[in-house]
Amino acid sequence: MAGTKKSKKAGKSGVLTGARATAARGAASRRDDSIESVAFVSLGCPKNLVDSEKMLGLLAEDGISPVPFDVAEQGEEVDAIVVNTCGFLEASKDESLQVIHDAIKRKQAGQIKRVVVAGCLVQRHRAKMLEWAPGIDAMVGVFDRDKIVEAVRGITQAKREARAKSAAEASDRPAYWIAANALVAAGERGMKTTGLTVNGKDGKGIGYFEDDSARMRLTPRHYAYLRISEGCNQNCAFCTIPSIRGKMRSKPLEKIAAEARELIADGAFELHLIGQDTTSYGDDIGQGLGAGGAGGRGLPEMLRVVSKAFDEVGVKDGWVRLMYAYPTNFSDACIEAIASTPRVLPYIDMPLQHASDRMLSAMRRNTTRKQTEALLEKLRRRVPGMTIRTTFISGFPGETEQDHKELLDFVREQNFEALGVFEYSHEPGTVAGTMEQDPKLAVSAADKARRRGEVMALQQELAFARQRKIAEEFDEKRPGTTGRRVDVLIDSTLRSHGKATSGVGAGGGLYQGRTSGQAPQIDSVTFVQSKAKLSAGELVRCTIVGADGYDLIAVPVDELEKKVSLKVMR
């Protein structure tokens, strides 16, 4: 399986030097021009990861062997490198360009033949890419993933001339496939687009016509991301997504069901439902809750379809986790569906961005603090054990100390189970980007950092106290009858071993896992100490016996239940 490059490692070049570099250049000069292997770097969000998995699947189907990127960095011979970029924030752009530059250096050193760049940065900054990174061999936009094989293999001059619209395109300049929007991409693929739109909410949309099946997954086998839609109907002042990915396009229910069955059959126990705005599912194709009548099925029906897919594959258990919800569109029907649909976890990822009405209005969030509080109260009341994860922005243009105080008060009152904070990033082309040009509205970098730090310090205080309280439910003198019991999904085996503790366990292996209230990569984890050997993907009934900051510590229930034998009296 091909490997992804974690964002925090993106600055490492991986360029070979010395004798190994000389040997690699010699090997490259002896090879023919065919492309037989590829290393893939996937940056950004889970939605980008799904794109990477699909492109890897297409390359593998065409006979190109994937090479894990970390192995390629260590000197494994590889013919091409594909960088699937993130262009959401300025920092994402810088990170992506660093990885691209590193790959180009390897090509210049004779270690690889081609550098292909795909994803959001290409879609957003297509006109500047070659200026920023000369040496790119091909570019693929977000609507053209199916062109990745041509991009990696390269196209002949005859093909170049056949598809060129000008003499410049027919030259030896890098080939590129970057459709302006989904409607254009559909038309180029021979689809009938008459009467269809990309307006997002009119019920006449072209929908998500691309195919996410037959992916080469980069996640562990036991969980997978299932995209239910692409693009966004919202018009948040700070966001670049609609300008990159377009308006919302929902994936038809039958395609979602088929893909869910495929992922479950491939071993996925946990499905993460993703999109830019999952609560608006179906609005663009006339199947949203607002459509009314028989067609108004929306998110609730989609959740039922995904849950049913487990039954159709013959899998009794499973987890379905809803991500990227939008508060404005969270109806009572959606809450009822989360509460009553089998396998749907009592967990919601819902970015709220702020709590001050002034800021919510400036951000164009179309909601108020009072409305948000009512929604959160309803979620917690209707869904027992509800976990709410959210994110906020500090230092948005015009944010005052009073606005910041309101956010702190809101965080303290709500006591969120998981929370993240981003410092506002100036993004050209957005409404907020224009606002920050006004000195009266701009927030200094120091204030952005300070405010973010204060929110995170408060969240740490609240989260640590919550985890300690959970841990205190366990009494080591009565290990079999005390403590909170939870199901833990094992993610990995850790190298270290747990130490024996009085009344708790006799040591053993140490494993990292997650409860239903913990999503991978973004939330805290649960460490499991077990004498038995556990495997990734195993669901283990555990008792929480301790806490370590944000994280929990657990032991399998059956290892805590002491068996007492009495002597037989004669």
PDB file of N, CA and C in Angstrom, residues 207-215 224-230 248-265 271-275 277-278 280-285 287 297-310 312-313 320-322:
ATOM      1  N   GLY A 207     -24.984  16.915  -9.515  1.00  0.00           N
ATOM      2  CA  GLY A 207     -24.630  15.937  -8.487  1.00  0.00           C
ATOM      3  C   GLY A 207     -23.172  15.516  -8.566  1.00  0.00           C
ATOM      4  N   TYR A 208     -22.806  14.609  -7.688  1.00  0.00           N
ATOM      5  CA  TYR A 208     -21.443  14.085  -7.675  1.00  0.00           C
ATOM      6  C   TYR A 208     -21.404  12.883  -8.607  1.00  0.00           C
ATOM      7  N   PHE A 209     -20.913  13.115  -9.822  1.00  0.00           N
ATOM      8  CA  PHE A 209     -20.932  12.067 -10.843  1.00  0.00           C
ATOM      9  C   PHE A 209     -19.651  11.241 -10.865  1.00  0.00           C
ATOM     10  N   GLU A 210     -18.609  11.684 -10.198  1.00  0.00           N
ATOM     11  CA  GLU A 210     -17.361  10.958 -10.186  1.00  0.00           C
ATOM     12  C   GLU A 210     -17.512   9.625  -9.433  1.00  0.00           C
ATOM     13  N   ASP A 211     -16.547   8.772  -9.603  1.00  0.00           N
ATOM     14  CA  ASP A 211     -16.600   7.434  -9.016  1.00  0.00           C
ATOM     15  C   ASP A 211     -15.505   7.297  -7.958  1.00  0.00           C
ATOM     16  N   ASP A 212     -15.911   7.078  -6.705  1.00  0.00           N
ATOM     17  CA  ASP A 212     -14.950   6.901  -5.608  1.00  0.00           C
ATOM     18  C   ASP A 212     -14.706   5.433  -5.269  1.00  0.00           C
ATOM     19  N   SER A 213     -15.244   4.520  -6.056  1.00  0.00           N
ATOM     20  CA  SER A 213     -15.070   3.101  -5.759  1.00  0.00           C
ATOM     21  C   SER A 213     -13.692   2.627  -6.220  1.00  0.00           C
ATOM     22  N   ALA A 214     -13.355   1.399  -5.849  1.00  0.00           N
ATOM     23  CA  ALA A 214     -12.087   0.763  -6.257  1.00  0.00           C
ATOM     24  C   ALA A 214     -10.879   1.617  -5.892  1.00  0.00           C
ATOM     25  N   ARG A 215     -10.905   2.150  -4.670  1.00  0.00           N
ATOM     26  CA  ARG A 215      -9.782   2.948  -4.195  1.00  0.00           C
ATOM     27  C   ARG A 215      -8.711   2.054  -3.597  1.00  0.00           C
ATOM     28  N   ALA A 224     -12.581   3.704   7.242  1.00  0.00           N
ATOM     29  CA  ALA A 224     -12.476   4.326   5.927  1.00  0.00           C
ATOM     30  C   ALA A 224     -13.334   5.580   5.883  1.00  0.00           C
ATOM     31  N   TYR A 225     -12.960   6.470   4.972  1.00  0.00           N
ATOM     32  CA  TYR A 225     -13.741   7.680   4.743  1.00  0.00           C
ATOM     33  C   TYR A 225     -14.681   7.456   3.566  1.00  0.00           C
ATOM     34  N   LEU A 226     -15.948   7.825   3.739  1.00  0.00           N
ATOM     35  CA  LEU A 226     -16.959   7.698   2.699  1.00  0.00           C
ATOM     36  C   LEU A 226     -17.486   9.094   2.383  1.00  0.00           C
ATOM     37  N   ARG A 227     -17.119   9.603   1.214  1.00  0.00           N
ATOM     38  CA  ARG A 227     -17.555  10.939   0.819  1.00  0.00           C
ATOM     39  C   ARG A 227     -19.015  10.875   0.357  1.00  0.00           C
ATOM     40  N   ILE A 228     -19.861  11.723   0.941  1.00  0.00           N
ATOM     41  CA  ILE A 228     -21.265  11.751   0.542  1.00  0.00           C
ATOM     42  C   ILE A 228     -21.573  12.948  -0.351  1.00  0.00           C
ATOM     43  N   SER A 229     -20.671  13.925  -0.389  1.00  0.00           N
ATOM     44  CA  SER A 229     -20.886  15.098  -1.228  1.00  0.00           C
ATOM     45  C   SER A 229     -19.580  15.828  -1.430  1.00  0.00           C
ATOM     46  N   GLU A 230     -19.583  16.747  -2.359  1.00  0.00           N
ATOM     47  CA  GLU A 230     -18.407  17.576  -2.650  1.00  0.00           C
ATOM     48  C   GLU A 230     -18.872  19.018  -2.782  1.00  0.00           C
ATOM     49  N   MET A 248     -22.179  22.750  -3.683  1.00  0.00           N
ATOM     50  CA  MET A 248     -22.385  21.389  -3.208  1.00  0.00           C
ATOM     51  C   MET A 248     -22.938  20.483  -4.304  1.00  0.00           C
ATOM     52  N   ARG A 249     -22.375  19.274  -4.352  1.00  0.00           N
ATOM     53  CA  ARG A 249     -22.832  18.238  -5.277  1.00  0.00           C
ATOM     54  C   ARG A 249     -22.957  16.934  -4.486  1.00  0.00           C
ATOM     55  N   SER A 250     -24.169  16.483  -4.298  1.00  0.00           N
ATOM     56  CA  SER A 250     -24.422  15.278  -3.508  1.00  0.00           C
ATOM     57  C   SER A 250     -24.211  14.024  -4.337  1.00  0.00           C
ATOM     58  N   LYS A 251     -23.675  13.002  -3.689  1.00  0.00           N
ATOM     59  CA  LYS A 251     -23.516  11.697  -4.331  1.00  0.00           C
ATOM     60  C   LYS A 251     -24.849  10.960  -4.230  1.00  0.00           C
ATOM     61  N   PRO A 252     -25.371  10.406  -5.331  1.00  0.00           N
ATOM     62  CA  PRO A 252     -26.645   9.687  -5.291  1.00  0.00           C
ATOM     63  C   PRO A 252     -26.631   8.567  -4.251  1.00  0.00           C
ATOM     64  N   LEU A 253     -27.792   8.315  -3.644  1.00  0.00           N
ATOM     65  CA  LEU A 253     -27.893   7.322  -2.576  1.00  0.00           C
ATOM     66  C   LEU A 253     -27.414   5.941  -3.011  1.00  0.00           C
ATOM     67  N   GLU A 254     -27.760   5.557  -4.255  1.00  0.00           N
ATOM     68  CA  GLU A 254     -27.374   4.219  -4.690  1.00  0.00           C
ATOM     69  C   GLU A 254     -25.852   4.077  -4.791  1.00  0.00           C
ATOM     70  N   LYS A 255     -25.160   5.177  -5.140  1.00  0.00           N
ATOM     71  CA  LYS A 255     -23.701   5.131  -5.194  1.00  0.00           C
ATOM     72  C   LYS A 255     -23.104   5.075  -3.795  1.00  0.00           C
ATOM     73  N   ILE A 256     -23.708   5.814  -2.866  1.00  0.00           N
ATOM     74  CA  ILE A 256     -23.246   5.767  -1.476  1.00  0.00           C
ATOM     75  C   ILE A 256     -23.404   4.367  -0.920  1.00  0.00           C
ATOM     76  N   ALA A 257     -24.544   3.752  -1.176  1.00  0.00           N
ATOM     77  CA  ALA A 257     -24.795   2.400  -0.673  1.00  0.00           C
ATOM     78  C   ALA A 257     -23.797   1.405  -1.249  1.00  0.00           C
ATOM     79  N   ALA A 258     -23.547   1.493  -2.559  1.00  0.00           N
ATOM     80  CA  ALA A 258     -22.619   0.562  -3.206  1.00  0.00           C
ATOM     81  C   ALA A 258     -21.205   0.737  -2.665  1.00  0.00           C
ATOM     82  N   GLU A 259     -20.798   1.984  -2.467  1.00  0.00           N
ATOM     83  CA  GLU A 259     -19.442   2.232  -1.962  1.00  0.00           C
ATOM     84  C   GLU A 259     -19.321   1.775  -0.516  1.00  0.00           C
ATOM     85  N   ALA A 260     -20.376   2.000   0.288  1.00  0.00           N
ATOM     86  CA  ALA A 260     -20.361   1.534   1.684  1.00  0.00           C
ATOM     87  C   ALA A 260     -20.201   0.017   1.721  1.00  0.00           C
ATOM     88  N   ARG A 261     -20.951  -0.690   0.884  1.00  0.00           N
ATOM     89  CA  ARG A 261     -20.836  -2.160   0.855  1.00  0.00           C
ATOM     90  C   ARG A 261     -19.426  -2.588   0.460  1.00  0.00           C
ATOM     91  N   GLU A 262     -18.835  -1.897  -0.489  1.00  0.00           N
ATOM     92  CA  GLU A 262     -17.482  -2.235  -0.938  1.00  0.00           C
ATOM     93  C   GLU A 262     -16.469  -2.045   0.189  1.00  0.00           C
ATOM     94  N   LEU A 263     -16.581  -0.940   0.917  1.00  0.00           N
ATOM     95  CA  LEU A 263     -15.642  -0.653   1.997  1.00  0.00           C
ATOM     96  C   LEU A 263     -15.812  -1.635   3.155  1.00  0.00           C
ATOM     97  N   ILE A 264     -17.061  -1.960   3.473  1.00  0.00           N
ATOM     98  CA  ILE A 264     -17.324  -2.912   4.561  1.00  0.00           C
ATOM     99  C   ILE A 264     -16.789  -4.296   4.190  1.00  0.00           C
ATOM    100  N   ALA A 265     -17.039  -4.704   2.946  1.00  0.00           N
ATOM    101  CA  ALA A 265     -16.549  -6.013   2.486  1.00  0.00           C
ATOM    102  C   ALA A 265     -15.025  -6.060   2.490  1.00  0.00           C
ATOM    103  N   LEU A 271     -17.089   3.672   9.344  1.00  0.00           N
ATOM    104  CA  LEU A 271     -17.190   4.540   8.172  1.00  0.00           C
ATOM    105  C   LEU A 271     -17.369   5.984   8.642  1.00  0.00           C
ATOM    106  N   HIS A 272     -16.503   6.864   8.134  1.00  0.00           N
ATOM    107  CA  HIS A 272     -16.585   8.284   8.449  1.00  0.00           C
ATOM    108  C   HIS A 272     -17.232   8.996   7.265  1.00  0.00           C
ATOM    109  N   LEU A 273     -18.388   9.588   7.494  1.00  0.00           N
ATOM    110  CA  LEU A 273     -19.112  10.266   6.425  1.00  0.00           C
ATOM    111  C   LEU A 273     -18.610  11.695   6.316  1.00  0.00           C
ATOM    112  N   ILE A 274     -18.077  12.042   5.131  1.00  0.00           N
ATOM    113  CA  ILE A 274     -17.426  13.340   4.977  1.00  0.00           C
ATOM    114  C   ILE A 274     -17.993  14.102   3.782  1.00  0.00           C
ATOM    115  N   GLY A 275     -17.803  15.416   3.831  1.00  0.00           N
ATOM    116  CA  GLY A 275     -18.202  16.353   2.800  1.00  0.00           C
ATOM    117  C   GLY A 275     -17.924  17.726   3.376  1.00  0.00           C
ATOM    118  N   ASP A 277     -20.223  20.026   3.837  1.00  0.00           N
ATOM    119  CA  ASP A 277     -21.414  20.363   4.624  1.00  0.00           C
ATOM    120  C   ASP A 277     -22.356  19.164   4.559  1.00  0.00           C
ATOM    121  N   THR A 278     -22.164  18.211   5.451  1.00  0.00           N
ATOM    122  CA  THR A 278     -22.903  16.952   5.353  1.00  0.00           C
ATOM    123  C   THR A 278     -24.389  17.104   5.689  1.00  0.00           C
ATOM    124  N   SER A 280     -26.437  19.300   4.681  1.00  0.00           N
ATOM    125  CA  SER A 280     -27.215  19.772   3.529  1.00  0.00           C
ATOM    126  C   SER A 280     -27.348  18.691   2.463  1.00  0.00           C
ATOM    127  N   TYR A 281     -27.009  17.463   2.807  1.00  0.00           N
ATOM    128  CA  TYR A 281     -27.004  16.399   1.810  1.00  0.00           C
ATOM    129  C   TYR A 281     -28.331  16.342   1.029  1.00  0.00           C
ATOM    130  N   GLY A 282     -28.213  16.271  -0.291  1.00  0.00           N
ATOM    131  CA  GLY A 282     -29.363  16.078  -1.166  1.00  0.00           C
ATOM    132  C   GLY A 282     -30.022  17.340  -1.684  1.00  0.00           C
ATOM    133  N   ASP A 283     -29.715  18.503  -1.105  1.00  0.00           N
ATOM    134  CA  ASP A 283     -30.373  19.742  -1.526  1.00  0.00           C
ATOM    135  C   ASP A 283     -30.200  20.032  -3.013  1.00  0.00           C
ATOM    136  N   ASP A 284     -29.030  19.753  -3.520  1.00  0.00           N
ATOM    137  CA  ASP A 284     -28.720  20.123  -4.906  1.00  0.00           C
ATOM    138  C   ASP A 284     -29.372  19.218  -5.929  1.00  0.00           C
ATOM    139  N   ILE A 285     -29.737  18.007  -5.555  1.00  0.00           N
ATOM    140  CA  ILE A 285     -30.301  17.053  -6.516  1.00  0.00           C
ATOM    141  C   ILE A 285     -31.761  16.734  -6.204  1.00  0.00           C
ATOM    142  N   GLN A 287     -33.144  15.902  -3.336  1.00  0.00           N
ATOM    143  CA  GLN A 287     -33.370  14.851  -2.352  1.00  0.00           C
ATOM    144  C   GLN A 287     -33.086  15.320  -0.933  1.00  0.00           C
ATOM    145  N   ARG A 297     -35.630  13.328   1.370  1.00  0.00           N
ATOM    146  CA  ARG A 297     -35.076  12.300   2.258  1.00  0.00           C
ATOM    147  C   ARG A 297     -33.855  12.797   3.021  1.00  0.00           C
ATOM    148  N   GLY A 298     -32.974  13.482   2.323  1.00  0.00           N
ATOM    149  CA  GLY A 298     -31.849  14.139   2.955  1.00  0.00           C
ATOM    150  C   GLY A 298     -30.935  13.272   3.780  1.00  0.00           C
ATOM    151  N   LEU A 299     -30.307  13.898   4.776  1.00  0.00           N
ATOM    152  CA  LEU A 299     -29.339  13.231   5.634  1.00  0.00           C
ATOM    153  C   LEU A 299     -29.920  12.027   6.387  1.00  0.00           C
ATOM    154  N   PRO A 300     -31.122  12.117   6.954  1.00  0.00           N
ATOM    155  CA  PRO A 300     -31.652  10.951   7.685  1.00  0.00           C
ATOM    156  C   PRO A 300     -31.716   9.691   6.834  1.00  0.00           C
ATOM    157  N   GLU A 301     -32.203   9.801   5.613  1.00  0.00           N
ATOM    158  CA  GLU A 301     -32.282   8.627   4.754  1.00  0.00           C
ATOM    159  C   GLU A 301     -30.893   8.125   4.390  1.00  0.00           C
ATOM    160  N   MET A 302     -29.970   9.050   4.163  1.00  0.00           N
ATOM    161  CA  MET A 302     -28.605   8.650   3.829  1.00  0.00           C
ATOM    162  C   MET A 302     -27.983   7.861   4.981  1.00  0.00           C
ATOM    163  N   LEU A 303     -28.207   8.286   6.226  1.00  0.00           N
ATOM    164  CA  LEU A 303     -27.679   7.558   7.382  1.00  0.00           C
ATOM    165  C   LEU A 303     -28.270   6.145   7.439  1.00  0.00           C
ATOM    166  N   ARG A 304     -29.549   6.027   7.165  1.00  0.00           N
ATOM    167  CA  ARG A 304     -30.183   4.708   7.180  1.00  0.00           C
ATOM    168  C   ARG A 304     -29.615   3.806   6.083  1.00  0.00           C
ATOM    169  N   VAL A 305     -29.354   4.384   4.916  1.00  0.00           N
ATOM    170  CA  VAL A 305     -28.801   3.615   3.798  1.00  0.00           C
ATOM    171  C   VAL A 305     -27.407   3.082   4.153  1.00  0.00           C
ATOM    172  N   VAL A 306     -26.582   3.917   4.763  1.00  0.00           N
ATOM    173  CA  VAL A 306     -25.231   3.494   5.130  1.00  0.00           C
ATOM    174  C   VAL A 306     -25.275   2.416   6.205  1.00  0.00           C
ATOM    175  N   SER A 307     -26.140   2.586   7.205  1.00  0.00           N
ATOM    176  CA  SER A 307     -26.258   1.579   8.260  1.00  0.00           C
ATOM    177  C   SER A 307     -26.743   0.247   7.685  1.00  0.00           C
ATOM    178  N   LYS A 308     -27.694   0.324   6.782  1.00  0.00           N
ATOM    179  CA  LYS A 308     -28.243  -0.888   6.174  1.00  0.00           C
ATOM    180  C   LYS A 308     -27.198  -1.648   5.371  1.00  0.00           C
ATOM    181  N   ALA A 309     -26.193  -0.924   4.844  1.00  0.00           N
ATOM    182  CA  ALA A 309     -25.146  -1.566   4.038  1.00  0.00           C
ATOM    183  C   ALA A 309     -24.414  -2.635   4.836  1.00  0.00           C
ATOM    184  N   PHE A 310     -24.258  -2.447   6.154  1.00  0.00           N
ATOM    185  CA  PHE A 310     -23.617  -3.466   6.985  1.00  0.00           C
ATOM    186  C   PHE A 310     -24.436  -4.755   6.971  1.00  0.00           C
ATOM    187  N   GLU A 312     -26.476  -5.694   4.643  1.00  0.00           N
ATOM    188  CA  GLU A 312     -26.450  -6.261   3.297  1.00  0.00           C
ATOM    189  C   GLU A 312     -25.177  -7.053   3.035  1.00  0.00           C
ATOM    190  N   VAL A 313     -24.105  -6.670   3.723  1.00  0.00           N
ATOM    191  CA  VAL A 313     -22.845  -7.399   3.572  1.00  0.00           C
ATOM    192  C   VAL A 313     -22.763  -8.561   4.563  1.00  0.00           C
ATOM    193  N   VAL A 320     -20.764   4.164  12.373  1.00  0.00           N
ATOM    194  CA  VAL A 320     -20.942   5.197  11.354  1.00  0.00           C
ATOM    195  C   VAL A 320     -20.792   6.543  12.047  1.00  0.00           C
ATOM    196  N   ARG A 321     -19.833   7.336  11.595  1.00  0.00           N
ATOM    197  CA  ARG A 321     -19.511   8.601  12.273  1.00  0.00           C
ATOM    198  C   ARG A 321     -19.753   9.774  11.315  1.00  0.00           C
ATOM    199  N   LEU A 322     -20.547  10.749  11.747  1.00  0.00           N
ATOM    200  CA  LEU A 322     -20.885  11.905  10.908  1.00  0.00           C
ATOM    201  C   LEU A 322     -19.922  13.053  11.175  1.00  0.00           C
TER     202      LEU A 322
END
